[in-house]
Amino acid sequence: MMTVVVVDGGEINNLSRVWLAVIASLCYCHFISATLPKGKCRLFSLSPIFYIFSILPLHTNSAFFTAVTVFFITWLANFKLLLFAFDRGPISSSGAPKSLPAFIATAALPLKIKPPQTDASPKKSKKVLPLNLATEIPISVVLISILYECRDYIHPKIVLVAYCCLVFLSVEILVEVSSLLVGAFLGFELEPASDEPYLSSSLREFWGRRWNLTVSSILHQTVYRPVWSAAAAVLGGDWAALPAVLAAFVVSGLMHELFFWYITRVSPTWEMTMFFVVQGVCVVVEFGVKVALAGRKWRLPWFVSGPLTVGFVVATSFWLFFPPVMRNGADVRVIEEFRFVGELVKEKLMEYSNRYFSYKRIGCSNFLNLCSFGPLCWRI
């Protein structure tokens, strides 16, 4: 069982040093690498940054801080810089605004800037479930509290369902908090983290258009497009999508293996990669079935295809995604860290609240003393 790291001042200092290194590295990219010609020359200039971003998670001990660093920096920021080397992606010359704060925020945070709206742009429909930070944070707190207190008394399958909810909520909260801060300071209008993936009626819709849109966009640019271009010359444009989809899922699986290796420092079992390979194969099969039935109007109604899609993703995650996480105790470690931070925040809030009300009581007693002293002065 993994030991729980107390998120104390030392760990906060570690995190501060990590993010100072990120900011300094991105300043180098903005002022030095951006002036070099795109291609091999710029890619070579970025090679030290790829290395730095790959070792930064090794300088944090907290499972949560390590996870955030791997997700934001080692994975997404490195992939964005890989695109930047060839003047593509969100931080290219044709991507995000070019001020230094905008460059750093777009590179280091899991953001996707919303394109300018036109009259022809489709209007965003209202959410079926009213999920936002005001509801997602309390739900996460309740789930973490229940799992912390009662996990040993809950059926393992219910625990896994709670983990699925926490994964969804964690991604939503991380991206929404980042979007809120960047939107407030830089004025960007940003895409949401996900688009209600629980409403998906196909695996292609779930992974391509609804779940974790920032990661989907980055994988589409870094993996899908290059593989599609290479495969189109051999297979033709219609079938080139199949190896491109499989390649994107394989890379996603490998990055998830790396993600959890940084947290657990245990040799991978490749179950997580298999989870994404299974998803990719099933997306390809789904695509083939759709092509085969293209001339027919028959299709499953949403109330059948929706639960089947979400149920398949959840069931395969029970089988392949969560076991390596739970086997090494990473789930317990993260929950206990969240619980510790929650108790610390609660303690500080109570301390400040008591101090505030004590000041109010002192002020009120002084006012009453003044009121009682006033008539005496008048009589004198």
Short mmCIF file of C-alpha atoms in Angstrom, two decimals, residues 9-251:
data_model
loop_
_atom_site.label_atom_id
_atom_site.label_comp_id
_atom_site.label_asym_id
_atom_site.label_seq_id
_atom_site.Cartn_x
_atom_site.Cartn_y
_atom_site.Cartn_z
CA GLY A 9 4.60 23.66 3.05
CA GLY A 10 7.41 21.54 1.62
CA GLU A 11 5.16 20.04 -1.02
CA ILE A 12 3.74 23.47 -1.88
CA ASN A 13 7.34 24.66 -2.36
CA ASN A 14 7.97 21.69 -4.68
CA LEU A 15 4.91 22.60 -6.72
CA SER A 16 5.97 26.26 -6.86
CA ARG A 17 9.41 25.31 -8.18
CA VAL A 18 7.84 23.04 -10.78
CA TRP A 19 5.57 25.79 -12.11
CA LEU A 20 8.35 28.40 -12.03
CA ALA A 21 10.33 26.00 -14.24
CA VAL A 22 7.31 25.68 -16.55
CA ILE A 23 6.94 29.46 -16.86
CA ALA A 24 10.68 29.97 -17.47
CA SER A 25 10.68 27.20 -20.11
CA LEU A 26 7.70 28.68 -21.92
CA CYS A 27 9.31 32.13 -21.88
CA TYR A 28 12.26 30.54 -23.68
CA CYS A 29 9.87 29.00 -26.21
CA HIS A 30 8.12 32.33 -26.76
CA PHE A 31 11.22 34.52 -27.08
CA ILE A 32 13.79 32.11 -28.58
CA SER A 33 12.20 29.09 -30.28
CA ALA A 34 9.41 31.13 -31.88
CA THR A 35 12.00 33.21 -33.79
CA LEU A 36 13.53 30.12 -35.44
CA PRO A 37 12.26 28.63 -38.70
CA LYS A 38 9.58 26.00 -38.23
CA GLY A 39 10.61 22.39 -38.71
CA LYS A 40 13.76 20.60 -37.62
CA CYS A 41 15.54 23.73 -36.37
CA ARG A 42 12.71 24.76 -34.04
CA LEU A 43 12.14 21.14 -32.98
CA PHE A 44 15.80 20.82 -32.00
CA SER A 45 15.59 24.05 -29.95
CA LEU A 46 12.61 22.61 -28.06
CA SER A 47 14.30 19.29 -27.19
CA PRO A 48 15.60 20.54 -23.79
CA ILE A 49 12.06 21.68 -22.91
CA PHE A 50 10.63 18.26 -23.79
CA TYR A 51 13.15 16.75 -21.37
CA ILE A 52 12.45 19.27 -18.60
CA PHE A 53 8.69 18.78 -18.91
CA SER A 54 9.19 15.01 -18.75
CA ILE A 55 11.12 15.05 -15.45
CA LEU A 56 9.09 17.72 -13.63
CA PRO A 57 6.55 15.23 -12.18
CA LEU A 58 9.44 13.44 -10.45
CA HIS A 59 9.91 16.52 -8.25
CA THR A 60 6.50 16.30 -6.57
CA ASN A 61 5.44 13.71 -3.98
CA SER A 62 1.70 14.32 -3.76
CA ALA A 63 -0.29 11.99 -6.03
CA PHE A 64 -2.70 14.77 -6.98
CA PHE A 65 0.00 17.37 -7.72
CA THR A 66 1.92 14.75 -9.72
CA ALA A 67 -1.22 13.87 -11.69
CA VAL A 68 -1.93 17.52 -12.51
CA THR A 69 1.68 18.12 -13.59
CA VAL A 70 1.72 15.04 -15.82
CA PHE A 71 -1.65 15.88 -17.40
CA PHE A 72 -1.03 19.60 -17.94
CA ILE A 73 2.70 19.64 -18.71
CA THR A 74 4.26 16.24 -19.52
CA TRP A 75 1.37 15.26 -21.78
CA LEU A 76 -0.56 18.23 -23.15
CA ALA A 77 2.13 20.93 -23.07
CA ASN A 78 4.71 18.62 -24.70
CA PHE A 79 2.23 17.70 -27.44
CA LYS A 80 1.37 21.38 -28.00
CA LEU A 81 5.07 22.21 -28.27
CA LEU A 82 5.53 19.35 -30.75
CA LEU A 83 2.85 20.98 -32.92
CA PHE A 84 4.41 24.40 -32.29
CA ALA A 85 7.72 23.12 -33.73
CA PHE A 86 5.94 22.84 -37.10
CA ASP A 87 3.86 26.00 -36.58
CA ARG A 88 0.66 24.09 -35.90
CA GLY A 89 -1.70 23.76 -32.99
CA PRO A 90 -3.07 26.19 -30.39
CA ILE A 91 0.20 28.08 -29.74
CA SER A 92 1.27 28.44 -33.38
CA SER A 93 1.45 31.76 -35.21
CA SER A 94 -2.09 31.14 -36.47
CA GLY A 95 -3.41 29.89 -33.13
CA ALA A 96 -3.89 31.76 -29.86
CA PRO A 97 -3.15 35.49 -29.33
CA LYS A 98 0.59 36.09 -29.15
CA SER A 99 1.10 37.96 -25.88
CA LEU A 100 3.38 36.17 -23.40
CA PRO A 101 0.63 35.53 -20.78
CA ALA A 102 -1.65 34.14 -23.49
CA PHE A 103 1.13 31.90 -24.83
CA ILE A 104 1.95 30.52 -21.36
CA ALA A 105 -1.69 29.96 -20.40
CA THR A 106 -2.56 28.24 -23.69
CA ALA A 107 0.54 26.02 -23.57
CA ALA A 108 0.47 25.08 -19.87
CA LEU A 109 -3.24 24.67 -19.20
CA PRO A 110 -5.79 22.23 -20.67
CA LEU A 111 -7.61 24.93 -22.62
CA LYS A 112 -9.20 25.15 -26.03
CA ILE A 113 -10.00 28.66 -27.22
CA LYS A 114 -13.45 28.95 -28.72
CA PRO A 115 -13.38 30.11 -32.35
CA PRO A 116 -15.17 33.38 -33.19
CA GLN A 117 -18.91 32.90 -33.55
CA THR A 118 -20.63 33.73 -36.82
CA ASP A 119 -24.28 33.88 -37.78
CA ALA A 120 -23.87 30.49 -39.44
CA SER A 121 -22.38 28.90 -36.31
CA PRO A 122 -24.72 26.37 -34.69
CA LYS A 123 -26.12 27.53 -31.40
CA LYS A 124 -25.12 25.54 -28.36
CA SER A 125 -28.04 23.64 -26.90
CA LYS A 126 -28.77 23.86 -23.21
CA LYS A 127 -27.27 21.19 -20.93
CA VAL A 128 -29.55 18.33 -19.98
CA LEU A 129 -27.95 18.13 -16.52
CA PRO A 130 -27.16 21.47 -14.80
CA LEU A 131 -23.53 20.59 -14.06
CA ASN A 132 -21.09 23.42 -13.35
CA LEU A 133 -18.54 24.26 -10.66
CA ALA A 134 -21.31 25.13 -8.20
CA THR A 135 -22.71 21.60 -8.43
CA GLU A 136 -19.63 19.56 -9.43
CA ILE A 137 -17.49 20.53 -6.42
CA PRO A 138 -20.14 19.63 -3.78
CA ILE A 139 -20.87 16.33 -5.55
CA SER A 140 -17.13 15.52 -5.60
CA VAL A 141 -16.79 16.40 -1.91
CA VAL A 142 -19.71 14.12 -0.99
CA LEU A 143 -18.34 11.22 -3.07
CA ILE A 144 -14.83 11.59 -1.61
CA SER A 145 -16.21 11.75 1.94
CA ILE A 146 -18.32 8.63 1.43
CA LEU A 147 -15.41 6.72 -0.13
CA TYR A 148 -13.04 7.83 2.63
CA GLU A 149 -15.36 6.85 5.46
CA CYS A 150 -17.24 3.85 4.07
CA ARG A 151 -15.25 2.38 1.16
CA ASP A 152 -14.68 -0.95 2.95
CA TYR A 153 -18.44 -1.39 3.48
CA ILE A 154 -19.56 -0.56 -0.07
CA HIS A 155 -19.89 -3.12 -2.85
CA PRO A 156 -16.78 -3.00 -5.11
CA LYS A 157 -18.89 -2.34 -8.23
CA ILE A 158 -20.51 0.69 -6.59
CA VAL A 159 -17.03 1.94 -5.65
CA LEU A 160 -16.04 1.65 -9.32
CA VAL A 161 -19.14 3.59 -10.40
CA ALA A 162 -18.15 6.31 -7.92
CA TYR A 163 -14.62 6.31 -9.41
CA CYS A 164 -16.09 6.79 -12.90
CA CYS A 165 -18.04 9.80 -11.62
CA LEU A 166 -14.94 11.20 -9.89
CA VAL A 167 -12.82 10.87 -13.05
CA PHE A 168 -15.45 12.80 -15.01
CA LEU A 169 -15.88 15.44 -12.32
CA SER A 170 -12.12 15.86 -11.78
CA VAL A 171 -11.49 16.58 -15.46
CA GLU A 172 -14.44 18.96 -15.55
CA ILE A 173 -13.34 20.85 -12.43
CA LEU A 174 -9.67 21.13 -13.47
CA VAL A 175 -10.52 22.47 -16.92
CA GLU A 176 -13.32 24.75 -15.70
CA VAL A 177 -11.17 26.31 -12.96
CA SER A 178 -8.37 26.88 -15.49
CA SER A 179 -10.87 28.38 -17.95
CA LEU A 180 -12.35 30.62 -15.26
CA LEU A 181 -8.95 32.03 -14.30
CA VAL A 182 -7.75 32.51 -17.88
CA GLY A 183 -11.07 33.98 -18.96
CA ALA A 184 -11.00 36.46 -16.06
CA PHE A 185 -7.40 37.60 -16.61
CA LEU A 186 -7.02 37.33 -20.39
CA GLY A 187 -10.58 37.66 -21.63
CA PHE A 188 -10.63 34.47 -23.71
CA GLU A 189 -13.84 32.60 -24.42
CA LEU A 190 -13.00 28.93 -23.95
CA GLU A 191 -14.50 25.61 -24.93
CA PRO A 192 -15.98 23.43 -22.14
CA ALA A 193 -14.03 20.44 -20.84
CA SER A 194 -16.59 17.93 -22.12
CA ASP A 195 -19.97 17.95 -23.78
CA GLU A 196 -22.12 15.71 -21.60
CA PRO A 197 -20.47 12.38 -22.58
CA TYR A 198 -23.18 10.47 -20.70
CA LEU A 199 -25.56 11.43 -23.55
CA SER A 200 -23.44 9.75 -26.25
CA SER A 201 -25.24 7.35 -28.57
CA SER A 202 -22.07 5.84 -30.11
CA LEU A 203 -18.45 5.25 -29.14
CA ARG A 204 -17.34 7.56 -31.95
CA GLU A 205 -19.49 10.34 -30.50
CA PHE A 206 -18.30 9.63 -26.95
CA TRP A 207 -14.57 9.72 -27.67
CA GLY A 208 -14.54 12.14 -30.59
CA ARG A 209 -17.11 14.81 -29.79
CA ARG A 210 -18.07 14.65 -26.13
CA TRP A 211 -15.36 13.35 -23.74
CA ASN A 212 -12.34 15.47 -22.74
CA LEU A 213 -12.42 17.75 -25.79
CA THR A 214 -8.97 19.28 -25.18
CA VAL A 215 -7.22 15.90 -25.26
CA SER A 216 -9.30 14.82 -28.27
CA SER A 217 -8.27 17.95 -30.16
CA ILE A 218 -4.56 17.52 -29.35
CA LEU A 219 -4.55 13.83 -30.30
CA HIS A 220 -6.39 14.66 -33.52
CA GLN A 221 -3.66 17.13 -34.51
CA THR A 222 -0.59 15.22 -33.29
CA VAL A 223 -1.54 11.63 -34.14
CA TYR A 224 -4.71 11.29 -36.21
CA ARG A 225 -3.88 13.75 -38.99
CA PRO A 226 -0.28 12.58 -39.68
CA VAL A 227 -1.32 8.90 -39.68
CA TRP A 228 -4.34 9.66 -41.87
CA SER A 229 -2.12 11.51 -44.39
CA ALA A 230 0.34 8.60 -44.53
CA ALA A 231 -2.40 5.95 -44.77
CA ALA A 232 -4.43 7.84 -47.39
CA ALA A 233 -1.67 7.30 -49.96
CA VAL A 234 -1.98 3.53 -49.48
CA LEU A 235 -5.59 2.88 -48.48
CA GLY A 236 -7.36 5.90 -49.92
CA GLY A 237 -9.14 8.66 -48.04
CA ASP A 238 -12.21 6.62 -47.07
CA TRP A 239 -10.28 3.91 -45.20
CA ALA A 240 -7.32 5.94 -43.96
CA ALA A 241 -9.37 6.95 -40.91
CA LEU A 242 -9.23 3.41 -39.51
CA PRO A 243 -5.47 3.16 -38.80
CA ALA A 244 -5.51 6.84 -37.77
CA VAL A 245 -8.19 6.17 -35.14
CA LEU A 246 -6.33 3.10 -33.84
CA ALA A 247 -3.06 5.06 -33.64
CA ALA A 248 -4.74 7.85 -31.63
CA PHE A 249 -6.14 5.35 -29.13
CA VAL A 250 -2.81 3.53 -28.81
CA VAL A 251 -0.98 6.80 -28.08
#
